[in-house]
Short mmCIF file of C-alpha atoms and ligand atoms in Angstrom, two decimals:
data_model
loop_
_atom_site.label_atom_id
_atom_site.label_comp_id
_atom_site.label_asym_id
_atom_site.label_seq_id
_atom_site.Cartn_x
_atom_site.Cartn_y
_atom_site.Cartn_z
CA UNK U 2 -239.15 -15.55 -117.39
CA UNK U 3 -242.14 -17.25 -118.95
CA UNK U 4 -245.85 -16.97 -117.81
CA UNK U 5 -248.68 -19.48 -119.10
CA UNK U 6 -250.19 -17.92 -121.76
CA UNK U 7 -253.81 -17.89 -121.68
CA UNK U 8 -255.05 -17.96 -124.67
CA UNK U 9 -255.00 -21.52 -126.70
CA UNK U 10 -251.76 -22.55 -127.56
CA UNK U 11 -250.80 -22.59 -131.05
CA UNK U 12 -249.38 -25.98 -132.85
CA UNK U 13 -246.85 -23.48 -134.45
CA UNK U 14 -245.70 -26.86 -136.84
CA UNK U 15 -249.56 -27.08 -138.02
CA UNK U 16 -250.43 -23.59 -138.76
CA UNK U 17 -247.12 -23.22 -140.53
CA UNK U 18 -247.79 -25.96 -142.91
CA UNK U 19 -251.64 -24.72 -143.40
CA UNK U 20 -250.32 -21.35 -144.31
CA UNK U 21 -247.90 -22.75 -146.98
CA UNK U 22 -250.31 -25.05 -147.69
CA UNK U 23 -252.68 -22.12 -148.51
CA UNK U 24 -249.72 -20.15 -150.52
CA UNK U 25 -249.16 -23.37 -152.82
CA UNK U 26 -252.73 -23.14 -153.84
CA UNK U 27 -253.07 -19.32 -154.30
CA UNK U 28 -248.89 -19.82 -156.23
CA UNK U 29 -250.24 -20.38 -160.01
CA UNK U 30 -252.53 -18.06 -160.04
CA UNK U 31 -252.04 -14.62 -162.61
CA UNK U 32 -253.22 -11.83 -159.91
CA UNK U 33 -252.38 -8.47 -160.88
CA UNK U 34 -254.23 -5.19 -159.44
CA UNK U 35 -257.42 -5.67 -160.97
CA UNK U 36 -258.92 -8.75 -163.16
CA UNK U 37 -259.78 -12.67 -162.74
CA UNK U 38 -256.86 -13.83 -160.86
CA UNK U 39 -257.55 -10.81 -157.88
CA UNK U 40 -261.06 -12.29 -158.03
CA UNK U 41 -260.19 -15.79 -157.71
CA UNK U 42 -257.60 -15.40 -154.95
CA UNK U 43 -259.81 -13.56 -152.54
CA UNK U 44 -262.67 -16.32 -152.89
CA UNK U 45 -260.27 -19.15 -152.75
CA UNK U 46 -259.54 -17.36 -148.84
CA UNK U 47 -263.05 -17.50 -148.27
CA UNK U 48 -262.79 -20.89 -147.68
CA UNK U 49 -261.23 -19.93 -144.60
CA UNK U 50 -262.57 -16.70 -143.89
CA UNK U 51 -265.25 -14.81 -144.65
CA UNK U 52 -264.29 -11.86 -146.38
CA UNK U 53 -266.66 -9.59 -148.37
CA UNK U 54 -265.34 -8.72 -152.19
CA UNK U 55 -266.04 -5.15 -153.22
CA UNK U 56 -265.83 -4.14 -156.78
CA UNK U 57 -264.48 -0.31 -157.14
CA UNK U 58 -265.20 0.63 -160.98
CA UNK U 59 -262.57 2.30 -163.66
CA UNK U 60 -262.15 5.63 -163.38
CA UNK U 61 -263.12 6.29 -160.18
CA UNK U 62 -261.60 9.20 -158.65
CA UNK U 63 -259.73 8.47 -155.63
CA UNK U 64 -257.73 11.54 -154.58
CA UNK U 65 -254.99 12.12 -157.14
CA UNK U 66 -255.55 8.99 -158.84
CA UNK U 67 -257.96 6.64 -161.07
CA UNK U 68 -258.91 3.52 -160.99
CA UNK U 69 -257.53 1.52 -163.34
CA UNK U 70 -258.92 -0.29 -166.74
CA UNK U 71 -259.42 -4.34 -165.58
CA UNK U 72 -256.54 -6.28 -167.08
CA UNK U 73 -257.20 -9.82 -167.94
CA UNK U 74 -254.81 -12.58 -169.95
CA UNK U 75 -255.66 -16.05 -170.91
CA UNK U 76 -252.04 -16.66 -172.95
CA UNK U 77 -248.82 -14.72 -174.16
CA UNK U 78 -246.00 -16.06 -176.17
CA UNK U 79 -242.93 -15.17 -178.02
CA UNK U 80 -242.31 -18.22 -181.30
CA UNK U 81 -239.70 -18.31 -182.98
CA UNK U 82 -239.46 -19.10 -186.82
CA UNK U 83 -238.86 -22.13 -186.56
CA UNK U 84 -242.56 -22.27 -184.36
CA UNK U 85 -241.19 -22.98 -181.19
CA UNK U 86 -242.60 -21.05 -178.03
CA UNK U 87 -239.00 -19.43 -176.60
CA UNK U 88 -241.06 -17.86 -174.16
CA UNK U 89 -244.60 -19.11 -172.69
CA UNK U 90 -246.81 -17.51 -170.08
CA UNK U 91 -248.44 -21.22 -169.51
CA UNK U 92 -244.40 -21.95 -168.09
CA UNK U 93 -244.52 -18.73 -165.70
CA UNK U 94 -246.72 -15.86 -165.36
CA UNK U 95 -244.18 -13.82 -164.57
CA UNK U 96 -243.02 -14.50 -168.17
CA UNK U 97 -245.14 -11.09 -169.28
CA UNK U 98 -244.91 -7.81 -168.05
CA UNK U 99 -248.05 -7.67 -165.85
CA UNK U 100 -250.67 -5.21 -167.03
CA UNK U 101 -248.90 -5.85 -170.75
CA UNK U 102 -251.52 -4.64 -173.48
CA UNK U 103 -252.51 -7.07 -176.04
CA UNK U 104 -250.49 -7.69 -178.99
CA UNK U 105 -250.48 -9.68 -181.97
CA UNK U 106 -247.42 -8.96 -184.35
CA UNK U 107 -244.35 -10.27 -186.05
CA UNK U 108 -240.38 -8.22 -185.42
CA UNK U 109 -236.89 -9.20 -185.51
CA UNK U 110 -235.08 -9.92 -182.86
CA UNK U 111 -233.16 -6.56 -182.20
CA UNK U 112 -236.75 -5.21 -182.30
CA UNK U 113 -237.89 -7.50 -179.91
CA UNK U 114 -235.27 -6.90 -177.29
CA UNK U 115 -236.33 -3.60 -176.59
CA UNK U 116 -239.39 -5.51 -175.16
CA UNK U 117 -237.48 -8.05 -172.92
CA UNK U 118 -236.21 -7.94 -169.07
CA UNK U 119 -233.59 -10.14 -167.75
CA UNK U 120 -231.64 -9.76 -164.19
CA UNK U 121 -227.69 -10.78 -165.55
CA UNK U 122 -226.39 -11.31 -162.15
CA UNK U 123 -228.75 -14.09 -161.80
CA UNK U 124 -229.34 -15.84 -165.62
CA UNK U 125 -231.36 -18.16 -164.41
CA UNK U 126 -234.16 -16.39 -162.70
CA UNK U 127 -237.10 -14.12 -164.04
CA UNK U 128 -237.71 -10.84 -163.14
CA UNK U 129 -241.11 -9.51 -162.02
CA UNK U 130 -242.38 -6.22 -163.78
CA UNK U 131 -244.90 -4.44 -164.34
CA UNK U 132 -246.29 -1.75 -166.58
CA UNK U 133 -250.14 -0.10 -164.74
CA UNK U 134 -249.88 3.36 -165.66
CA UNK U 135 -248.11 3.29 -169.02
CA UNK U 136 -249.94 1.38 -171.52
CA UNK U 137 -247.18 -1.24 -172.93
CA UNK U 138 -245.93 -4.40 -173.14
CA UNK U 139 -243.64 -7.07 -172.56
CA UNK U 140 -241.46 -10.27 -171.66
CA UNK U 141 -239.66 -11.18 -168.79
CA UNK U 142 -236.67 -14.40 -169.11
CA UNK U 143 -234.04 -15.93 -167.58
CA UNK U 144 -230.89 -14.25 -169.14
CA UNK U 145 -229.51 -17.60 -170.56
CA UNK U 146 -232.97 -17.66 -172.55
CA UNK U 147 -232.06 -14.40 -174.34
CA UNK U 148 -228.28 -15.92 -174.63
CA UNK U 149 -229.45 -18.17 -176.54
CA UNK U 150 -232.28 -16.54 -178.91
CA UNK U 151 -231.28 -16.77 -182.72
CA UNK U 152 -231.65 -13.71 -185.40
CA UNK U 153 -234.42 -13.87 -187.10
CA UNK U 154 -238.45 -13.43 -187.05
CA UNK U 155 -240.28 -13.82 -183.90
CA UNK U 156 -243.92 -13.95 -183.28
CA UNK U 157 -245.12 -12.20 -180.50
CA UNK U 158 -248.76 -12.47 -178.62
CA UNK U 159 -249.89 -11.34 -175.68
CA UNK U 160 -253.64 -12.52 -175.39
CA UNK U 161 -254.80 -10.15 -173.16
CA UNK U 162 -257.55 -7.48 -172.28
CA UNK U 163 -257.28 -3.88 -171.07
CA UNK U 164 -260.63 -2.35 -170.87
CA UNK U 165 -263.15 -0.88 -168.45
CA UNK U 166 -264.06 -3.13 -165.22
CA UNK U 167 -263.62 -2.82 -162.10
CA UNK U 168 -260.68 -2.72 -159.05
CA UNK U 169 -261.57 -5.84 -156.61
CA UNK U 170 -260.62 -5.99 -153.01
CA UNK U 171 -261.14 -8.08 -149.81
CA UNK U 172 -262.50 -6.55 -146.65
CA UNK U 173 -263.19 -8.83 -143.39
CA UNK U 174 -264.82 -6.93 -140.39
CA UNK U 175 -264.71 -8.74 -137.05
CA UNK U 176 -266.94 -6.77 -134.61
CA UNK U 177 -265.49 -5.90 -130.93
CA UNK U 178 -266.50 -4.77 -127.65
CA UNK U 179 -265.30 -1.40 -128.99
CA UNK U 180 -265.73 0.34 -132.23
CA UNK U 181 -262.05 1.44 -132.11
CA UNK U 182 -260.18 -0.69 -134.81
CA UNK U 183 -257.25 -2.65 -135.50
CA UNK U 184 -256.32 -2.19 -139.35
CA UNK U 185 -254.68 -5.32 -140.82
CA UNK U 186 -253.66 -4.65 -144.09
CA UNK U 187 -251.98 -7.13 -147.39
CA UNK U 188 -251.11 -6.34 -150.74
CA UNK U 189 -252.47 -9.38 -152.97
CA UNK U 190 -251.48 -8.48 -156.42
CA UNK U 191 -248.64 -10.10 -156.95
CA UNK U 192 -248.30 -12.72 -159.14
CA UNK U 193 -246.75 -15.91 -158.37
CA UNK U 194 -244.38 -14.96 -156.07
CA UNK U 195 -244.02 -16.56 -152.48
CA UNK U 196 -242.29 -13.86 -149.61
CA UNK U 197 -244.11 -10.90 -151.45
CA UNK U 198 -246.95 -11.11 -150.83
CA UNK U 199 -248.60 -14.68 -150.54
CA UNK U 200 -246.69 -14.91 -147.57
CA UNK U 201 -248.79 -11.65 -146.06
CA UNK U 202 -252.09 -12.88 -147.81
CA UNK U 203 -251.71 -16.68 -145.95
CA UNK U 204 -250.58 -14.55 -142.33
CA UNK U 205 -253.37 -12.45 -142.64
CA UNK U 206 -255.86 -14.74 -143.22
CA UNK U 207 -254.64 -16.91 -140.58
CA UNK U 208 -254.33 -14.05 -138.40
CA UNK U 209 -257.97 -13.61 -138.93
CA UNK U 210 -258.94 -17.06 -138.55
CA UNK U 211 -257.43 -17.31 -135.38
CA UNK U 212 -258.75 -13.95 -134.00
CA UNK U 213 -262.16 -15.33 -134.84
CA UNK U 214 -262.11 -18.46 -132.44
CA UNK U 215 -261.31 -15.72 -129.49
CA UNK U 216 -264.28 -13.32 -130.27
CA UNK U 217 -265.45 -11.35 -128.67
CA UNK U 218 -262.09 -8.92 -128.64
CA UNK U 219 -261.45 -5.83 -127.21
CA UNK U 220 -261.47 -4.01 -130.45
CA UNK U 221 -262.65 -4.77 -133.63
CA UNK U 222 -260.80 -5.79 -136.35
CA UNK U 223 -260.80 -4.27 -140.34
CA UNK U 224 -258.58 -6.81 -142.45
CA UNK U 225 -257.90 -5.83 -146.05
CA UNK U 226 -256.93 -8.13 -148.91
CA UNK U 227 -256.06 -4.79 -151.39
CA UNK U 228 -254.08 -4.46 -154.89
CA UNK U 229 -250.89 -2.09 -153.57
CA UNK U 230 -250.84 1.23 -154.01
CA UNK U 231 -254.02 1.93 -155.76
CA UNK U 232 -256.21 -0.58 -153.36
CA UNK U 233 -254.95 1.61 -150.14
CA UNK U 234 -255.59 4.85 -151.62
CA UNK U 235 -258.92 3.42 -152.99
CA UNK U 236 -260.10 2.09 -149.95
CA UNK U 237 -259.24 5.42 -147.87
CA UNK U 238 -260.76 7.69 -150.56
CA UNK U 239 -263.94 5.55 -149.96
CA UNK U 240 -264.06 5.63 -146.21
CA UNK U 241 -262.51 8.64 -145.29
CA UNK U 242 -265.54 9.30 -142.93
CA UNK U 243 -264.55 5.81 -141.00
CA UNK U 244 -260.71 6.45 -140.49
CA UNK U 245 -260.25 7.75 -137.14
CA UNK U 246 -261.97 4.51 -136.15
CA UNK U 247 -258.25 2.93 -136.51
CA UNK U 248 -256.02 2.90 -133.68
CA UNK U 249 -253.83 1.13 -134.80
CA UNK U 250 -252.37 -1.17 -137.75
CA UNK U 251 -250.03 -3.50 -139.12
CA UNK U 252 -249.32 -3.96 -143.05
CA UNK U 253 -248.59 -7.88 -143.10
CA UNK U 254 -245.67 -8.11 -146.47
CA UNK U 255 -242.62 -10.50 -146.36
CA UNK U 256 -243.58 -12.75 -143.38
CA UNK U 257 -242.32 -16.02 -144.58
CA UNK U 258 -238.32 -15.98 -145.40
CA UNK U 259 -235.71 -17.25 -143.22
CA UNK U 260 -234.57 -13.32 -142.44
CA UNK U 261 -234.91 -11.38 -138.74
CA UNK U 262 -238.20 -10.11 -138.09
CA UNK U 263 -238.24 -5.94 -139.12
CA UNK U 264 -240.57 -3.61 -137.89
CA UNK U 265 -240.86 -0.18 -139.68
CA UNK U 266 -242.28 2.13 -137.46
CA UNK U 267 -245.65 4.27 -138.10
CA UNK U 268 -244.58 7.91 -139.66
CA UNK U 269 -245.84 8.62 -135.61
CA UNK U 270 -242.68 6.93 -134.46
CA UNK U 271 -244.13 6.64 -130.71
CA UNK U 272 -247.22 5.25 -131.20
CA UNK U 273 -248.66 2.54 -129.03
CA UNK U 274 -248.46 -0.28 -132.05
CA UNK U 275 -244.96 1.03 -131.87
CA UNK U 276 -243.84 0.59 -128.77
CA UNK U 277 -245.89 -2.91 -128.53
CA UNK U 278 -244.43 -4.27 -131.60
CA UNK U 279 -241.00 -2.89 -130.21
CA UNK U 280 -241.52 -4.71 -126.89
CA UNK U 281 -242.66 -8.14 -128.24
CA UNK U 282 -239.09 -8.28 -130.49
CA UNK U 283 -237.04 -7.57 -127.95
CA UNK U 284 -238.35 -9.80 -125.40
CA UNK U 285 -238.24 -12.14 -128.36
CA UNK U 286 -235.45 -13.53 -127.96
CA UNK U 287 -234.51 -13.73 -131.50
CA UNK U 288 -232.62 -11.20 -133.60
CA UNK U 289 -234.94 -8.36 -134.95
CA UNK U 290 -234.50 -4.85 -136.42
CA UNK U 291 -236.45 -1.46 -135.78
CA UNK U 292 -236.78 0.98 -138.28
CA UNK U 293 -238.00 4.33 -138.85
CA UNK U 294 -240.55 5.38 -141.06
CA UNK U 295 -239.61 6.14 -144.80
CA UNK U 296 -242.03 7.58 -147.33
CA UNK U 297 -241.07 3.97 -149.47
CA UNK U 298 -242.42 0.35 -149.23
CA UNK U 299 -245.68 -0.69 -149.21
CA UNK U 300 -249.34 0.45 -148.10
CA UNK U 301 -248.33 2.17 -144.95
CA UNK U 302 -247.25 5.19 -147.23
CA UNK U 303 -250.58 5.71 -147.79
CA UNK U 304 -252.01 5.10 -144.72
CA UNK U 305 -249.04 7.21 -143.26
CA UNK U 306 -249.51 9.82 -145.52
CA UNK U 307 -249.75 12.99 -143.66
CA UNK U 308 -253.37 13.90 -144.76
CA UNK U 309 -254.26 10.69 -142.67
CA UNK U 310 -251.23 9.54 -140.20
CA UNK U 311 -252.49 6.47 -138.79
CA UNK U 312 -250.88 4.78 -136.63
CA UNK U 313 -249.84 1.98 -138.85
CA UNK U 314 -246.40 0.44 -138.99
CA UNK U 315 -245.36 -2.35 -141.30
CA UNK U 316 -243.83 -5.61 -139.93
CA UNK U 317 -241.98 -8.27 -142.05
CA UNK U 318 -238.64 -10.32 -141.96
CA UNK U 319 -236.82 -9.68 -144.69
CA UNK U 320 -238.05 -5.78 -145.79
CA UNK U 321 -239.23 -5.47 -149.55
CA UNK U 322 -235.96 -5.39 -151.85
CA UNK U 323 -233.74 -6.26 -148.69
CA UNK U 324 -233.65 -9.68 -150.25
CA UNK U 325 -231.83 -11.27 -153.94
CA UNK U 326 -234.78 -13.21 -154.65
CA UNK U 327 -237.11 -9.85 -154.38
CA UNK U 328 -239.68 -9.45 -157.54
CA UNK U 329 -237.97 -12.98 -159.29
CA UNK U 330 -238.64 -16.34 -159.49
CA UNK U 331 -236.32 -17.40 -156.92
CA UNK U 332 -239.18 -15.70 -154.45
CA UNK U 333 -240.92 -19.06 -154.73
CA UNK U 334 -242.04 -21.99 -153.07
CA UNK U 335 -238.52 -22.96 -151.67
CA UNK U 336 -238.28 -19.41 -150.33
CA UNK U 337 -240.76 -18.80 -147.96
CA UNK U 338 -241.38 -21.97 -145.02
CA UNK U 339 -243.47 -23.43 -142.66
CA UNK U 340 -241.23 -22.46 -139.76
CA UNK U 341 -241.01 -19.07 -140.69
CA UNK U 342 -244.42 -18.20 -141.18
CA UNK U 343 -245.55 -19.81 -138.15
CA UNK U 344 -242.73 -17.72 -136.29
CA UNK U 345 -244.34 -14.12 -137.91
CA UNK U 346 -247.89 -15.31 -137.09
CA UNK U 347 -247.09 -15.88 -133.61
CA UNK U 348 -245.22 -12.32 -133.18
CA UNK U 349 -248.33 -10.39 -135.02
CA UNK U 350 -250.55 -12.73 -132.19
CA UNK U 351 -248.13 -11.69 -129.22
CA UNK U 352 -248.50 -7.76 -130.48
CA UNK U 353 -252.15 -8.18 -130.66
CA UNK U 354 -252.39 -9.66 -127.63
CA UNK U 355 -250.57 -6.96 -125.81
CA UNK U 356 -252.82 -4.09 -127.43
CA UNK U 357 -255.78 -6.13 -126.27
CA UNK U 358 -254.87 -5.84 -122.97
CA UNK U 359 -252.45 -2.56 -122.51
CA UNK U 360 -255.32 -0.97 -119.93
CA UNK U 361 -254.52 1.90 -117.45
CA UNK U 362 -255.51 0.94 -113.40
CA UNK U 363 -255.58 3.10 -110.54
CA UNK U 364 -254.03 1.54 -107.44
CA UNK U 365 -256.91 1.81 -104.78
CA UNK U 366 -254.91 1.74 -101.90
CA UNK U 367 -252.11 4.73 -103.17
CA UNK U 368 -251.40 5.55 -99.43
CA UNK U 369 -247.92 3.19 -98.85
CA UNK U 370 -247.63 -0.30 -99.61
CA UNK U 371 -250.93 -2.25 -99.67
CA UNK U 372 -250.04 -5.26 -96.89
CA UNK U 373 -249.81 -7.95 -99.51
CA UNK U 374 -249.11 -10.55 -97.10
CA UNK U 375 -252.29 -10.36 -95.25
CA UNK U 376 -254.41 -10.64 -98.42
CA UNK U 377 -252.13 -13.80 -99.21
CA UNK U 378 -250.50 -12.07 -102.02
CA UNK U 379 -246.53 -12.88 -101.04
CA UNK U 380 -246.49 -16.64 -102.01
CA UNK U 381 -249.40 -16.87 -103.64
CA UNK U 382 -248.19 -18.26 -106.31
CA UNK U 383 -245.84 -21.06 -104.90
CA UNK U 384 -244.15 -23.91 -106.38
CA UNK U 385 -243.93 -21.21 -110.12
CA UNK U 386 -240.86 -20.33 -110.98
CA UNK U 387 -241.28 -16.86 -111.63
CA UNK U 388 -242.32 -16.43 -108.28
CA UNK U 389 -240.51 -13.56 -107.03
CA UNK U 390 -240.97 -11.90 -110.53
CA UNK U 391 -244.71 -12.06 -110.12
CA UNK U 392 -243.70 -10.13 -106.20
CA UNK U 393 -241.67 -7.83 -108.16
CA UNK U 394 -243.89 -7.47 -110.90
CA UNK U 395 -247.01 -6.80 -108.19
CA UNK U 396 -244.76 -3.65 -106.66
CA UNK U 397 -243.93 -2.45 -110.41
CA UNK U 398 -248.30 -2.63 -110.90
CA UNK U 399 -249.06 -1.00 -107.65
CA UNK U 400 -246.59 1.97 -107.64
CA UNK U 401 -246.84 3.30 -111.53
CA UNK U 402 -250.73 2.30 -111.65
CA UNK U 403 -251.79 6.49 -111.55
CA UNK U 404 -254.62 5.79 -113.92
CA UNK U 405 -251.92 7.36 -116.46
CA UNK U 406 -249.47 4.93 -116.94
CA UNK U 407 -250.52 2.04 -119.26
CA UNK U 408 -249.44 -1.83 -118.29
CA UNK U 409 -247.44 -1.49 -121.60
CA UNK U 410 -245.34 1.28 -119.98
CA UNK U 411 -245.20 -0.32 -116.80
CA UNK U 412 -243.60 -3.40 -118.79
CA UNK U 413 -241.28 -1.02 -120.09
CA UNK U 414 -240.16 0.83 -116.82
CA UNK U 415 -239.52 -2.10 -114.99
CA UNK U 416 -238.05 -4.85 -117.67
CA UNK U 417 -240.71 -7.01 -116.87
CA UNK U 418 -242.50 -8.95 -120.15
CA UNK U 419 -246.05 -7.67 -120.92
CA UNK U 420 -247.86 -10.93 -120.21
CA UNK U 421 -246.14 -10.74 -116.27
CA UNK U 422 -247.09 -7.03 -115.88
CA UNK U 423 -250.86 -8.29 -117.39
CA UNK U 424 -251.06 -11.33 -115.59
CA UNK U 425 -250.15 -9.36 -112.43
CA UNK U 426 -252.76 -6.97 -113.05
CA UNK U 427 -255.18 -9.58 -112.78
CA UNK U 428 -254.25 -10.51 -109.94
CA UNK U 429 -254.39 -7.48 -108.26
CA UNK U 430 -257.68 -6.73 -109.66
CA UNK U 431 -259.12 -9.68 -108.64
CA UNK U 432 -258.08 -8.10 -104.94
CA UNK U 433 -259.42 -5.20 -105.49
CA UNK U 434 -256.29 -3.44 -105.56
CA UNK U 435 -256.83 -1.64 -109.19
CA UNK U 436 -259.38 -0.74 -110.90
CA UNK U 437 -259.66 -0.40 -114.49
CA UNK U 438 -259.92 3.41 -116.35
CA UNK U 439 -262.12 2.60 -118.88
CA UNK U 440 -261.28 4.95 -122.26
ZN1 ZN M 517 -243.61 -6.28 -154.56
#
């Protein structure tokens, strides 16, 4: 059954090619979890949105961790004797182990190795690694690279600064008729790599974008733009006074490969944002996957963690390390596509929509059947298709509507999609039939 949507229609081919538009420009760019390259992504998406920066110094105490020193690189090579660069951070960033300290210093090869990461399986692609809490350093290459590396004398640089600064993050509030909150949450620290997490960072911000043309909302929304890990605990430690504002919340990572849409549920496991996210895939139509919540992945651990237990689930297509290319090269522009990440933007769209509107009525007229015929309810809407599911829908509304029973659940009871359930609602409402239980 389909019911015209409301809202604006998307042109999913457009927004598609903006977002990878968006993720070619942010590609080059060094980002780790602190330093320039954090910096410069979040104020290249202010372009589009505008998001406040907030700078979090070193050691800052937030719960059982610190924030970081500010790492910053402008070059890193490996020469051999002969002076030719074997491996070159201007080629790939991913060439040096992010957060690598600087170097300057001459070894031998079998010295050397112990400082170089390969993935054998696939000798053509670089892995992505990183060293944040362990002060060290070192070079990522395709395995045929190493293959091919003579004995001998190699030079080794890695131009790069590790000292006190600060931890920068992203924060867009988008005021609602309520103060309750919808948390919408990316990792942007990565590198240049395309599924993880540009993909989230270009969703998000369209996500935001979007959500700004239909203002005002029922709730408000709290995007973050956050290094992992260390930006989610940060960001909690400093507004632990503000959390039980969230209701609910999505962490946006792996939204743009060619895999099934996932869904990892919130450590809750029933939670509204649970069951909407759970209804939109399977009235999808597409393949999808539910899972439950695991202590491993990506910011919803902390968010999840049991001090806080938000209702926050994560929802991607291909899950973190689900997929070859994960923390490589391959994870590049190729990977991710328009298609795809128009397809994720309109399912986080379709879940917010449903939260939006998931309202409890009361049925006015509780004693038997209302007479919808007289009020020119049967028929009302001839000539649509869905006719008689709009009928059905209308007895579905009236019966569960106890003031208890959410239109979500009412979807759910009678196999009816959301937006027929809401759209009958309306109608009813408009007939004085229901009326609304405000929270
Ligand atoms: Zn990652």
């Amino acid at each position: 059954m389909t019911v015209e949507n409301p809202q604006p229609k998307l042109e999913p081919d457009r927004v598609g090619q903006e977002i990878y538009q968006l993720i070619s420009e942010l590609y080059p760019i060094c980002r780790s979890i602190t330093g320039d390259g954090l910096r410069v992504t979040l104020r290249h998406l202010q372009r589009d949105i505008p998001l406040e920066l907030h700078e979090v110094p070193s050691g800052t105490q937030v719960f059982d961790w610190i924030v970081p020193k500010e790492w910053n690189i402008r070059d890193a090579y490996v020469k051999s004797a002969s002076g030719k660069k074997v491996i070159d951070f201007q080629h790939s960033n991913l060439h040096v182990v992010n957060y690598s300290s600087p170097i300057q210093t001459r070894m031998p090869l079998e010295a050397l190795k112990e400082h170089l990461h390969t993935i054998p399986e696939h000798p053509d692609w670089i892995p992505y690694k990183t060293s944040y809490y362990k002060e060290n350093w070192g070079f990522c290459l395709p395995q045929r690279t190493l293959q091919d590396l003579e004995e001998g004398e190699y030079e080794v640089v890695v131009d790069a600064s590790l000292e006190p600064g600060s931890l920068t993050y992203g924060e867009l509030y988008l005021k609602g008729q309520s103060e309750d909150e919808i948390l919408i949450s990316c990792h942007s620290c990565h590198p240049s790599l395309c599924n993880d997490n540009l993909s989230g960072v270009g969703l998000a911000t369209y996500l935001a974008k979007t959500l700004m043309d239909r203002l005002p909302l029922r709730y408000s929304y709290r995007f973050l733009f956050i290094p992992g890990t260390i930006g989610s605990i940060t960001w909690l430690a400093l507004n632990q006074d503000h959390v039980d504002r969230i209701k609910h919340g999505l962490v946006v990572a792996c939204v743009g490969d060619p895999g099934m849409l996932t869904y990892k549920k919130s450590r809750r496991g029933t939670a509204e944002i649970d069951q909407a996210v759970t209804h939109i895939l399977r009235h999808s139509g597409q393949e999808y996957e539910i899972q439950d919540f695991t202590p491993y992945g990506y910011d919803e651990r902390q968010y999840c963690s049991p001090g806080f237990n938000l209702a926050v689930g994560c929802l991607s297509r291909t899950p973190h390390g689900c997929f070859q290319e994960y923390h490589t090269s391959a994870d590049n522009l190729d990977f991710v596509q328009p298609a795809y990440l128009a397809d994720s933007l309109s399912k986080y769209l379709a879940v917010l929509d449903v939260l939006e509107n998931n309202k409890k009525y009361i049925n006015t007229i509780p004693m038997c059947e209302p007479q919808l015929g007289k009020r020119g309810l049967y028929g009302a809407m001839g000539g649509r298709k869905d006719t008689s599911d709009l009928e059905m829908a209308m007895l579905w509304v009236l019966n569960l509507s106890d003031g208890e029973t959410s239109l979500l659940d009412i979807a759910e009871k009678s196999g009816y999609e959301f937006n027929i359930i809401n759209e009958t609602a309306s109608i009813l409402l408009g007939n004085q039939l229901l009326v609304e239980i405000k929270d």
